[in-house]
mmCIF file of C-alpha atoms in Angstrom:
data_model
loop_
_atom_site.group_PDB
_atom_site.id
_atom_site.type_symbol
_atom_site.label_atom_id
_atom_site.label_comp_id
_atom_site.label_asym_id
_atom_site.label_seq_id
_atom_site.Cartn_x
_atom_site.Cartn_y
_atom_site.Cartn_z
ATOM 1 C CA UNK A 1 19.152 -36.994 10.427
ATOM 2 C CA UNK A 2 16.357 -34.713 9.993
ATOM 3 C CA UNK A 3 14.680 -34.275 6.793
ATOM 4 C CA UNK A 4 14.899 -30.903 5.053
ATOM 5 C CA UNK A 5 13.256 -29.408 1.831
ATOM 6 C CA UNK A 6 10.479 -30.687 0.156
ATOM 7 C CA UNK A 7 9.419 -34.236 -1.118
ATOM 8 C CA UNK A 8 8.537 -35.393 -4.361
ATOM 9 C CA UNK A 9 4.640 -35.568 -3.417
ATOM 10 C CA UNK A 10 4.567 -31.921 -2.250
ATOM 11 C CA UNK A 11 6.427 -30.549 -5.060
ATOM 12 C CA UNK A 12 4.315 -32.056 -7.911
ATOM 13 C CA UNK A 13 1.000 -31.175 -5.752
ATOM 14 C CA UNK A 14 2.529 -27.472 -5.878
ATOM 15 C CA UNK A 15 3.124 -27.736 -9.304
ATOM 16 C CA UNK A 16 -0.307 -28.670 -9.647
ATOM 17 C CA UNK A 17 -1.482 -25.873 -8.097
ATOM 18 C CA UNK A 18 0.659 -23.625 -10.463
ATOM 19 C CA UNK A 19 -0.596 -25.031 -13.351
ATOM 20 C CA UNK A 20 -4.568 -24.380 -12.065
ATOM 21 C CA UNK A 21 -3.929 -21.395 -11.198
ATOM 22 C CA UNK A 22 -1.987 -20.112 -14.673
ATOM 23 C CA UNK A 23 -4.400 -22.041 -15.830
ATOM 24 C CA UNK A 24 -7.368 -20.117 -14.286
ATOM 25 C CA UNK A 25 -5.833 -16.796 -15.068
ATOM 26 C CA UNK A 26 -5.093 -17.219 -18.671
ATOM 27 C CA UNK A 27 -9.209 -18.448 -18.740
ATOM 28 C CA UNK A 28 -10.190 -15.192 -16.839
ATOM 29 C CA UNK A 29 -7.858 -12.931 -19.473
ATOM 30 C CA UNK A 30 -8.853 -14.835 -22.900
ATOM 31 C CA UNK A 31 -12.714 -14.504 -21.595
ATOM 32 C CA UNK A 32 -12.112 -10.700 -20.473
ATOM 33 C CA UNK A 33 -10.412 -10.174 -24.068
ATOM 34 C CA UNK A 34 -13.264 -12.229 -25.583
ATOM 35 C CA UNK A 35 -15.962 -9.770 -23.913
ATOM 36 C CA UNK A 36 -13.702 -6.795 -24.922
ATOM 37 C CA UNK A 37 -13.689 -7.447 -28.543
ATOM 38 C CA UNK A 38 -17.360 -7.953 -28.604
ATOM 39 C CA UNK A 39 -18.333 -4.718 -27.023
ATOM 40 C CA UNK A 40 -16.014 -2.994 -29.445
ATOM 41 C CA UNK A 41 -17.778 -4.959 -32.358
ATOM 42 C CA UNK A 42 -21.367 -4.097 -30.774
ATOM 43 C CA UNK A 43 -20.376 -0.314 -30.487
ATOM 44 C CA UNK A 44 -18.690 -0.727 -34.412
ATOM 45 C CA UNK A 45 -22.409 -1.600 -35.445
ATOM 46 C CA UNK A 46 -24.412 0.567 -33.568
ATOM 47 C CA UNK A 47 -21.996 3.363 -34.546
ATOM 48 C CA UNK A 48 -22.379 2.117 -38.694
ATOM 49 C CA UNK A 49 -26.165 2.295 -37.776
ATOM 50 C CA UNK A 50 -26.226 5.570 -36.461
ATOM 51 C CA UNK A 51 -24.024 7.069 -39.413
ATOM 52 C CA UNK A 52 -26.171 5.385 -42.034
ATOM 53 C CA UNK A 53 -29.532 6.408 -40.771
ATOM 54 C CA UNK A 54 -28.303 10.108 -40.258
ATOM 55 C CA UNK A 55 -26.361 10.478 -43.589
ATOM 56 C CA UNK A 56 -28.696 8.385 -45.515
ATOM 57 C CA UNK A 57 -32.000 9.837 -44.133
ATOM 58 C CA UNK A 58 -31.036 13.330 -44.892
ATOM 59 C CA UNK A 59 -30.847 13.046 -48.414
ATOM 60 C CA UNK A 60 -34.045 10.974 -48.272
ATOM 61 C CA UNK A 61 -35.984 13.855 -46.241
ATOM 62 C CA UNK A 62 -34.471 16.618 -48.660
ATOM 63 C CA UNK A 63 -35.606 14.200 -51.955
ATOM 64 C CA UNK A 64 -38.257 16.250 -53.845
ATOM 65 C CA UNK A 65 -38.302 20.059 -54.346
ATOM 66 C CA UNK A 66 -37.822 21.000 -51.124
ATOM 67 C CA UNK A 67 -37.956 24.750 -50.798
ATOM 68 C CA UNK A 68 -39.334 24.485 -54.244
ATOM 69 C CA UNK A 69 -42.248 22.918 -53.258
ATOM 70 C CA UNK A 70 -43.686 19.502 -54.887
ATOM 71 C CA UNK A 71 -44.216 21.153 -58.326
ATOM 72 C CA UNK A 72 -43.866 18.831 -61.694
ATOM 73 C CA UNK A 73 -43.488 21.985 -63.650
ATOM 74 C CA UNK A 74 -39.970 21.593 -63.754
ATOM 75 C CA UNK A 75 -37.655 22.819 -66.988
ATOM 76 C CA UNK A 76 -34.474 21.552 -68.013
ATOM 77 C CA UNK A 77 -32.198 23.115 -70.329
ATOM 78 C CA UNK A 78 -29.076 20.944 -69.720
ATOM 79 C CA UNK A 79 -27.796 19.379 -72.695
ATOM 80 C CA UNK A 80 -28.264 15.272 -73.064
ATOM 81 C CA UNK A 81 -30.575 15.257 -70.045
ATOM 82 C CA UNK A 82 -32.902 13.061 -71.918
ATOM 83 C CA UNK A 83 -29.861 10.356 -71.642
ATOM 84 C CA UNK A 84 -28.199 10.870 -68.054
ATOM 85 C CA UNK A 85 -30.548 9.371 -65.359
ATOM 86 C CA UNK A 86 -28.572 12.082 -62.641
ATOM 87 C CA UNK A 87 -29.913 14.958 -65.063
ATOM 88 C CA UNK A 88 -33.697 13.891 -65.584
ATOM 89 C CA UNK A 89 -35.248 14.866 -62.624
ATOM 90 C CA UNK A 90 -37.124 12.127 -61.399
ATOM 91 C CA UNK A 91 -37.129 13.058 -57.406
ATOM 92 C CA UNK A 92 -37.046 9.541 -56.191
ATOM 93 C CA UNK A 93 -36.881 6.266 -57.773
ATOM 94 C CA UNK A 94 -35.872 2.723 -56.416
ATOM 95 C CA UNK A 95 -34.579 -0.434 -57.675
ATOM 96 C CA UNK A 96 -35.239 -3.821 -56.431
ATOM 97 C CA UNK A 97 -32.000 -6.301 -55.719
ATOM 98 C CA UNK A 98 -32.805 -7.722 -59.564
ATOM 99 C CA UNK A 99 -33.323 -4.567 -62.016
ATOM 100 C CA UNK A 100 -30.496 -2.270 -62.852
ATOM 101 C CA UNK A 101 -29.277 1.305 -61.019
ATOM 102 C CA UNK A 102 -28.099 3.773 -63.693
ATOM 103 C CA UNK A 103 -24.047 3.903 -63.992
ATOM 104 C CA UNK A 104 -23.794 1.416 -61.529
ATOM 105 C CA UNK A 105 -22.139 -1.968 -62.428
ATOM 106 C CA UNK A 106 -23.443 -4.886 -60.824
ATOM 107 C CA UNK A 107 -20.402 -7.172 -59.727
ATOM 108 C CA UNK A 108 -17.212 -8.306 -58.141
ATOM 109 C CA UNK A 109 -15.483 -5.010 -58.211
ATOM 110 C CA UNK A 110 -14.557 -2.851 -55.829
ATOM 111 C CA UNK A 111 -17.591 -0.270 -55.759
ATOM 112 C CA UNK A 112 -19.793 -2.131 -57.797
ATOM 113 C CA UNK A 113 -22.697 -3.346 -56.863
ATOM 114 C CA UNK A 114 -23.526 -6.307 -55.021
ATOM 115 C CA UNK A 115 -26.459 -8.876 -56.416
ATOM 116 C CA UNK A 116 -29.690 -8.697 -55.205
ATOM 117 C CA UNK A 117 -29.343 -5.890 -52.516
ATOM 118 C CA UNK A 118 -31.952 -2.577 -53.019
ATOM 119 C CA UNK A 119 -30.788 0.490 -54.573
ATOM 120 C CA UNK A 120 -32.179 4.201 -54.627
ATOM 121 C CA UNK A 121 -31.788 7.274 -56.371
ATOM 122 C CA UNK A 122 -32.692 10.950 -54.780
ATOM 123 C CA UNK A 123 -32.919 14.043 -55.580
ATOM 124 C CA UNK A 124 -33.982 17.395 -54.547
ATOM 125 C CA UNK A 125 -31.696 20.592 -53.429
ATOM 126 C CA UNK A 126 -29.036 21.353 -51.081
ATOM 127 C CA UNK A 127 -29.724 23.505 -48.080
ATOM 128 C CA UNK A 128 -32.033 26.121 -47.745
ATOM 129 C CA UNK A 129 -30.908 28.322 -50.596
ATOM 130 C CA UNK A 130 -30.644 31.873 -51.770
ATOM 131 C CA UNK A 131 -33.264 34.536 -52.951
ATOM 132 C CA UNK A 132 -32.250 36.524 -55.905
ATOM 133 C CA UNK A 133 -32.161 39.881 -56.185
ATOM 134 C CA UNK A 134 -32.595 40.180 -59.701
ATOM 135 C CA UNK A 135 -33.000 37.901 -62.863
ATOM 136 C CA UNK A 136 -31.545 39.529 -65.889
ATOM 137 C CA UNK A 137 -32.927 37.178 -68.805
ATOM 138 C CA UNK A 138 -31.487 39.262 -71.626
ATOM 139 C CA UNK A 139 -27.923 39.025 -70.275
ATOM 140 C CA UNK A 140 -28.715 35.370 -68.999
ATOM 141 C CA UNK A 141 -28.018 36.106 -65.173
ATOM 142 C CA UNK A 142 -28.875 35.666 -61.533
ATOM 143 C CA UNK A 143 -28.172 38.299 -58.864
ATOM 144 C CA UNK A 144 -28.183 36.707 -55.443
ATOM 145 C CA UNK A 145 -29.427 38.658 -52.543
ATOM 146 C CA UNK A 146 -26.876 37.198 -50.139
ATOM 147 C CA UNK A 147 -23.518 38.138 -48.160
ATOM 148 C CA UNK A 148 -21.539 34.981 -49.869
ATOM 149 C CA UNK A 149 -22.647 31.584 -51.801
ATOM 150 C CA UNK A 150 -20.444 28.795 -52.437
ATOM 151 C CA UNK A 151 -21.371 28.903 -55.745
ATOM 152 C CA UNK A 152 -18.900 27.930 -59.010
ATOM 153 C CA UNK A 153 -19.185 27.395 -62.667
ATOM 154 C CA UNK A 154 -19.568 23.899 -63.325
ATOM 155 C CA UNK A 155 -22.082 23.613 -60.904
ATOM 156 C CA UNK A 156 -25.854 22.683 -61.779
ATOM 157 C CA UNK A 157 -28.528 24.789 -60.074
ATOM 158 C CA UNK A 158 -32.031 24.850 -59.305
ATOM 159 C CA UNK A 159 -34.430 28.098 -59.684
ATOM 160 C CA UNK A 160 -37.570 28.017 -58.927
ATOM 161 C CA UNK A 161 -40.707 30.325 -57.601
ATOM 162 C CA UNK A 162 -44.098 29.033 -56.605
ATOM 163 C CA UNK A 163 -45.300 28.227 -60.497
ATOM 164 C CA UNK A 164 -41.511 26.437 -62.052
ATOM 165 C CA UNK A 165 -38.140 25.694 -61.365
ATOM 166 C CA UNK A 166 -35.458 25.087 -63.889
ATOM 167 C CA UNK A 167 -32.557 23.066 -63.770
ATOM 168 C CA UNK A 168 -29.508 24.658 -65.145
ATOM 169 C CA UNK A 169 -25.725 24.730 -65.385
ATOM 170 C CA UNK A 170 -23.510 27.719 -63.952
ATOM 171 C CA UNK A 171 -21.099 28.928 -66.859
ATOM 172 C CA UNK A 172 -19.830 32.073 -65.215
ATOM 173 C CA UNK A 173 -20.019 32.795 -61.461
ATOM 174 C CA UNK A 174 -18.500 35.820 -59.895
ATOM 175 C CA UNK A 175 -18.159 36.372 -56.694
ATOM 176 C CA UNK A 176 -17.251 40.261 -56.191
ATOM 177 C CA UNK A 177 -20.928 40.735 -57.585
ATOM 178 C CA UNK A 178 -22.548 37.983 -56.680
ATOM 179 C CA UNK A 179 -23.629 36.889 -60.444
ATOM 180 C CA UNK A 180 -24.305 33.714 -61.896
ATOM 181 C CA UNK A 181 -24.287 33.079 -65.246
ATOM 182 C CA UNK A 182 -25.995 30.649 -67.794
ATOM 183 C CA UNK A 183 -24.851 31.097 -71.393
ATOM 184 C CA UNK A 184 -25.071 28.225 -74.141
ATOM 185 C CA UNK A 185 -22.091 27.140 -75.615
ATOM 186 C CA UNK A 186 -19.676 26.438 -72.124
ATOM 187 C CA UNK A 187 -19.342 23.918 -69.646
ATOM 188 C CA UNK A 188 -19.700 20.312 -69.584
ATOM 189 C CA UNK A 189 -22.967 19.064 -70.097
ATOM 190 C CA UNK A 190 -23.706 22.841 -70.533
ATOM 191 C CA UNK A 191 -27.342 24.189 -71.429
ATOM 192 C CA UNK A 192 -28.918 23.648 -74.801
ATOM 193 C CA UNK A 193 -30.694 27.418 -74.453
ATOM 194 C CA UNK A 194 -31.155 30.203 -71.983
ATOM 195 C CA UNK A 195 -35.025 30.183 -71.929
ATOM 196 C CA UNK A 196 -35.618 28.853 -68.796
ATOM 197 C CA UNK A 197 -39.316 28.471 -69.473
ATOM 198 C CA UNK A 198 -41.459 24.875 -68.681
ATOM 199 C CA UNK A 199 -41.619 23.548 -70.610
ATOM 200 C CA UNK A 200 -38.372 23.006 -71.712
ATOM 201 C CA UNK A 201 -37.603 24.072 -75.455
ATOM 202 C CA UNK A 202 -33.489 22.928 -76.674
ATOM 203 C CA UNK A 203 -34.556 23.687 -80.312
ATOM 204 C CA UNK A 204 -33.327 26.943 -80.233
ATOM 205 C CA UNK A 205 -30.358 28.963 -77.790
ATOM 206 C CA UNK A 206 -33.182 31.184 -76.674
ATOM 207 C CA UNK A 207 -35.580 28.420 -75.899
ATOM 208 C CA UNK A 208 -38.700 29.116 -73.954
ATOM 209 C CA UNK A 209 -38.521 32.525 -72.363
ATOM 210 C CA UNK A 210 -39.062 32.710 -68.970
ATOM 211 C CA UNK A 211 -38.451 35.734 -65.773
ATOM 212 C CA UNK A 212 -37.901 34.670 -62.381
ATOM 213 C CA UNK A 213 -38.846 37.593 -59.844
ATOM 214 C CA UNK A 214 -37.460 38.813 -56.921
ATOM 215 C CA UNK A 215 -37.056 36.455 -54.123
ATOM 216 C CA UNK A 216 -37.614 33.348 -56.168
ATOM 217 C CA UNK A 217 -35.205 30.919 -54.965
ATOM 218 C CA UNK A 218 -31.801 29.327 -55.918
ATOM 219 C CA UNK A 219 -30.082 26.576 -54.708
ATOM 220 C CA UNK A 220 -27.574 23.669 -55.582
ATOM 221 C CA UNK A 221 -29.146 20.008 -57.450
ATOM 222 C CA UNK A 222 -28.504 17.411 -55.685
ATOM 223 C CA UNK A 223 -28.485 14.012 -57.553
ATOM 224 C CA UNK A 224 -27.353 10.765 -55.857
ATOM 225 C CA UNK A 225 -28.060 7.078 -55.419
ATOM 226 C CA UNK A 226 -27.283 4.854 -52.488
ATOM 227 C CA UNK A 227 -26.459 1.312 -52.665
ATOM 228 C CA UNK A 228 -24.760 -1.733 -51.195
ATOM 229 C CA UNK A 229 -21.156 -2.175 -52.965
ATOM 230 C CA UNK A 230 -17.666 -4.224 -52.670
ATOM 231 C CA UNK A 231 -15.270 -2.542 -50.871
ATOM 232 C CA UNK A 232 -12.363 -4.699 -51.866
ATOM 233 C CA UNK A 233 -11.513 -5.042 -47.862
ATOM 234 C CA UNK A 234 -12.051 -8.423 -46.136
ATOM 235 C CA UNK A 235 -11.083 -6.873 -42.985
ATOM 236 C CA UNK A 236 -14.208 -4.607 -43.004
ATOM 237 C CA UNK A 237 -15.730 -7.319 -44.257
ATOM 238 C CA UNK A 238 -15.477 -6.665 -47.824
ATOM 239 C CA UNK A 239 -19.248 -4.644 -48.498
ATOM 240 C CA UNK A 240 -20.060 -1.101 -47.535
ATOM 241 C CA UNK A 241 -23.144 1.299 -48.268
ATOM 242 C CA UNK A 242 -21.810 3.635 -51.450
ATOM 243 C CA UNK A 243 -23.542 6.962 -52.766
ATOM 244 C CA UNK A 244 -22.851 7.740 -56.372
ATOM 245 C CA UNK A 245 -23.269 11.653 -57.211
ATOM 246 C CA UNK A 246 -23.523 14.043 -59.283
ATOM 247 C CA UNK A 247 -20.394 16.663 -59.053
ATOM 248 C CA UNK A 248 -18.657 19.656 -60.589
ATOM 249 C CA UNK A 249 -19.211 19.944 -64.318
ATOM 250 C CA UNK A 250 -21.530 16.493 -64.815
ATOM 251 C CA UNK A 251 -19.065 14.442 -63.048
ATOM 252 C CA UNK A 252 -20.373 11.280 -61.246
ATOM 253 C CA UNK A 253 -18.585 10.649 -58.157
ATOM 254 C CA UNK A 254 -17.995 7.333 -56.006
ATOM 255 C CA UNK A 255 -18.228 7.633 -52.745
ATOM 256 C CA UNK A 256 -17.956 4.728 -49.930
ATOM 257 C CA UNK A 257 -19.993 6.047 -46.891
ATOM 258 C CA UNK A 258 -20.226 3.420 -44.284
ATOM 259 C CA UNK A 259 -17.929 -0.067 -44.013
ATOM 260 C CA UNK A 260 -19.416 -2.988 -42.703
ATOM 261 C CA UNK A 261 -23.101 -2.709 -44.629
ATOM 262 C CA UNK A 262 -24.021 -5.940 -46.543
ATOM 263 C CA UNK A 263 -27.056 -5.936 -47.077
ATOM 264 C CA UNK A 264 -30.117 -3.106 -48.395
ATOM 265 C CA UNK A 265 -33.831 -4.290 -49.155
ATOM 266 C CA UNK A 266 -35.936 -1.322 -49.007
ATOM 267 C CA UNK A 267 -40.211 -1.056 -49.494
ATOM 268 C CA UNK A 268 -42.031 1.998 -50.419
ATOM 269 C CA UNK A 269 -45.166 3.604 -49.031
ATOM 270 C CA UNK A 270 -47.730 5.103 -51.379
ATOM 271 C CA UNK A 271 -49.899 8.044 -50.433
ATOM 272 C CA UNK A 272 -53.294 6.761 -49.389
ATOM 273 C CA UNK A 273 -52.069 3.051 -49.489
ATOM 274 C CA UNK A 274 -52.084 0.619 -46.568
ATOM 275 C CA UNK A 275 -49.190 -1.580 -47.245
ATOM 276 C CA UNK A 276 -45.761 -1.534 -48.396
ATOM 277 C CA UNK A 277 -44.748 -2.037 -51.685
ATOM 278 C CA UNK A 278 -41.444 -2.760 -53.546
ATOM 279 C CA UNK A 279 -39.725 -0.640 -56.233
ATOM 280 C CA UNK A 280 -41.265 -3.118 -59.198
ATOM 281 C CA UNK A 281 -44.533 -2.290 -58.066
ATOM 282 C CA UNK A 282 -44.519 1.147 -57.882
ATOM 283 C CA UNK A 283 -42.655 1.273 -60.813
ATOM 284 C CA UNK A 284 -45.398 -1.068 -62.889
ATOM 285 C CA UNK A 285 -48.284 1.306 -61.442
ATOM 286 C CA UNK A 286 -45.761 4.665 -61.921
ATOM 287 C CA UNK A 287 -46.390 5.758 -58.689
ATOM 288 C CA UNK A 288 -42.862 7.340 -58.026
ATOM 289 C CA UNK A 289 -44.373 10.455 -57.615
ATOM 290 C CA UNK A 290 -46.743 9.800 -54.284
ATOM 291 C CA UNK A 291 -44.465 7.825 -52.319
ATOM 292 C CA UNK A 292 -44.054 9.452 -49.143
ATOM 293 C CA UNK A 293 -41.900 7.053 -46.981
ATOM 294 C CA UNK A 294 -39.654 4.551 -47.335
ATOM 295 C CA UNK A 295 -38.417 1.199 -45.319
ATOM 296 C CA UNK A 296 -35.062 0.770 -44.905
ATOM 297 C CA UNK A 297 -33.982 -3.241 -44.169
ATOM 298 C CA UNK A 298 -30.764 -2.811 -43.455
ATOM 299 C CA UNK A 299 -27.734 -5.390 -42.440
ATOM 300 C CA UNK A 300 -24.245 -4.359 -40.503
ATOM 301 C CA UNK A 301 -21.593 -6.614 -40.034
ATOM 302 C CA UNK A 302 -18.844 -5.777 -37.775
ATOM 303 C CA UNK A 303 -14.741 -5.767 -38.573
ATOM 304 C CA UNK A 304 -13.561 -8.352 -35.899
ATOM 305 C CA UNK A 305 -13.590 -11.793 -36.722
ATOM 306 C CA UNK A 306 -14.525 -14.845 -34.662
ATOM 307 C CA UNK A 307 -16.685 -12.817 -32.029
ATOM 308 C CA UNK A 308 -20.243 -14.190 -32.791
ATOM 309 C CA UNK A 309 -21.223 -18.005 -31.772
ATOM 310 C CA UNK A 310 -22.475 -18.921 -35.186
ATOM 311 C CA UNK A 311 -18.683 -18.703 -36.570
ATOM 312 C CA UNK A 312 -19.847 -20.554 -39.790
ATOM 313 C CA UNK A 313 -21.547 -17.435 -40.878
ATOM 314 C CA UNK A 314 -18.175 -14.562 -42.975
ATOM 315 C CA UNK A 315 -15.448 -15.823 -40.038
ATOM 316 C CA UNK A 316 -17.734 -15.658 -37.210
ATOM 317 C CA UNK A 317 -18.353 -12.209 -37.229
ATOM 318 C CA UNK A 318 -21.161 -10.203 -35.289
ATOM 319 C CA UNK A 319 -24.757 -8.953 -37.293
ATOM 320 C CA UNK A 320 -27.407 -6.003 -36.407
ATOM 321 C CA UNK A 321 -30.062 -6.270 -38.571
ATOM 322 C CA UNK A 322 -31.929 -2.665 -38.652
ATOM 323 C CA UNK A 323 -35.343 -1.124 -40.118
ATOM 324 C CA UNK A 324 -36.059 2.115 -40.757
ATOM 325 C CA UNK A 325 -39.155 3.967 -41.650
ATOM 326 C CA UNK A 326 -38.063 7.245 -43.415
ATOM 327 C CA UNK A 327 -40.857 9.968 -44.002
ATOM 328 C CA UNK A 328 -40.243 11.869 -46.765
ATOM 329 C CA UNK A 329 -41.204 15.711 -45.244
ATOM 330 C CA UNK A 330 -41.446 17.468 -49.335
ATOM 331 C CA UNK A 331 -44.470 15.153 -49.729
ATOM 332 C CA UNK A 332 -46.324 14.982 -46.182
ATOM 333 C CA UNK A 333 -49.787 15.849 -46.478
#
């Protein structure tokens, strides 16, 4: 009788081919799926890179006075400036991983700070400003020469012309005429007098008298530091870079910028000098006021998990270490 079907040999040598080949497909897909989810975590960092140099750098390059100039004739008539770090001018200022940021908590917590990572406060003025028409000192008012502004009372202004500027809080603003107003006795912090005068005199409402002229120049303060903070989010893994600023009425806000940062060590470069210094140093010789660039160290991390070979390192995920070398453009020479 002839012998149909197969035998037992050629069926388990089949089934041994099955099992390679299943086998060698399942390899090909877990390697393809591999390779996909590191591409996506390499275009996560460079993508965090590009969002923290562009955000971060602009407030660097508008730190100083801007369309003010580089002055240090600079009156300020809002009340408890002395005690609020985001109302003292200062221009820029940074802190080394071990001395303390103002209002910011060094911690655990989500949005505080994490140990030993840089911080750095800026300031200077928002866009390019208005010109005013007119400065009415005896009725305490701006007139802006300008279609619109965005401006509202609460916020805190900078005036200035090429011999002062004057920081100052907006009581009134109105729109239909394109006012501002700067009375004592309104707003939170509010101004401690209406003589806008450097230097600054808050022992009496009219202060130090002072006229702006025509085409002088008004803008919005801007106030912020940057640092390295908990997120409260091990899936992005748990640090991000976090601005703290100064908002409507005095009001510091918290704001997380860019997941996935862990790590900020920054250096300073001094006018003249020929090496890099950190924030203790320039602080120790008071230098603040001729740095004129600043290195950015800065460490991304990406969301994904188990995609890097060293998967000892925060559940084996990817790094990009970056440095960048920030020139300050209000102090260029």
């Amino acid at each position: 009788m002839r012998q149909r079907g197969l035998s037992l040999i050629e069926l388990m040598i089949a089934m041994m081919l099955g099992l390679v080949i299943a086998a060698g497909v399942g390899s090909v897909f877990q390697s393809t799926r591999q390779t996909y989810r590191s591409v996506e975590s390499l275009s996560q960092l460079q993508e965090s890179a590009r969002s923290t140099f562009e955000l971060l750098s602009h407030d660097l390059r508008q730190s100083g006075l801007g369309i003010c100039g580089d002055t240090s004739s600079i009156a300020n008539v809002l009340n408890g400036a002395s005690g609020n770090a985001f109302f003292q001018w200062v221009g820029l200022m940074g802190f080394d991983g071990e001395m303390a940021a103002p209002r910011i908590t060094t911690g655990s917590g989500t949005g505080q700070r994490v140990a030993g990572t840089s911080a750095i406060q800026l300031q200077g003025v928002t866009g390019s400003g208005f010109a005013i028409a007119n400065h009415m000192a005896a009725s305490t008012s701006f007139k802006i020469n300008a279609i619109q502004t965005d401006f509202a009372a609460g916020d805190i202004l900078m005036v200035c012309d090429v011999s002062q500027a004057t920081l100052f809080q907006v009581t009134h603003y109105y729109s239909s005429t394109l006012t501002v107003k700067y009375e004592t006795g309104a707003g939170t912090p509010g101004n401690c007098s209406t003589g806008l005068g450097f230097p600054s005199n808050c022992s009496s409402t009219l202060g130090n008298p002072y006229t702006y002229g025509p085409n002088a120049s008004i803008t919005r303060f801007l106030s912020t530091i940057w640092y390295i903070g908990n997120n409260g989010r091990n899936t992005d893994g748990g640090q991000s870079l976090y601005r703290l600023r100064l908002g409507e009425n005095g009001n510091l806000v918290t704001e997380e910028i860019v997941a996935g940062v862990n790590n900020l060590q920054i250096r300073y470069h001094e006018r003249g000098a020929n090496i890099w210094s950190n924030a203790a140093n320039v602080e120790a010789a008071n230098n603040w006021s001729v740095v004129d660039a600043v290195e950015l160290a800065l460490t991304f991390e990406s969301a994904e998990t188990q995609v890097s070979i060293d998967t000892t390192h925060n559940e084996g995920r990817l790094q990009h270490n970056v440095t960048l070398i920030i020139a300050l453009r209000n102090r260029i020479q």
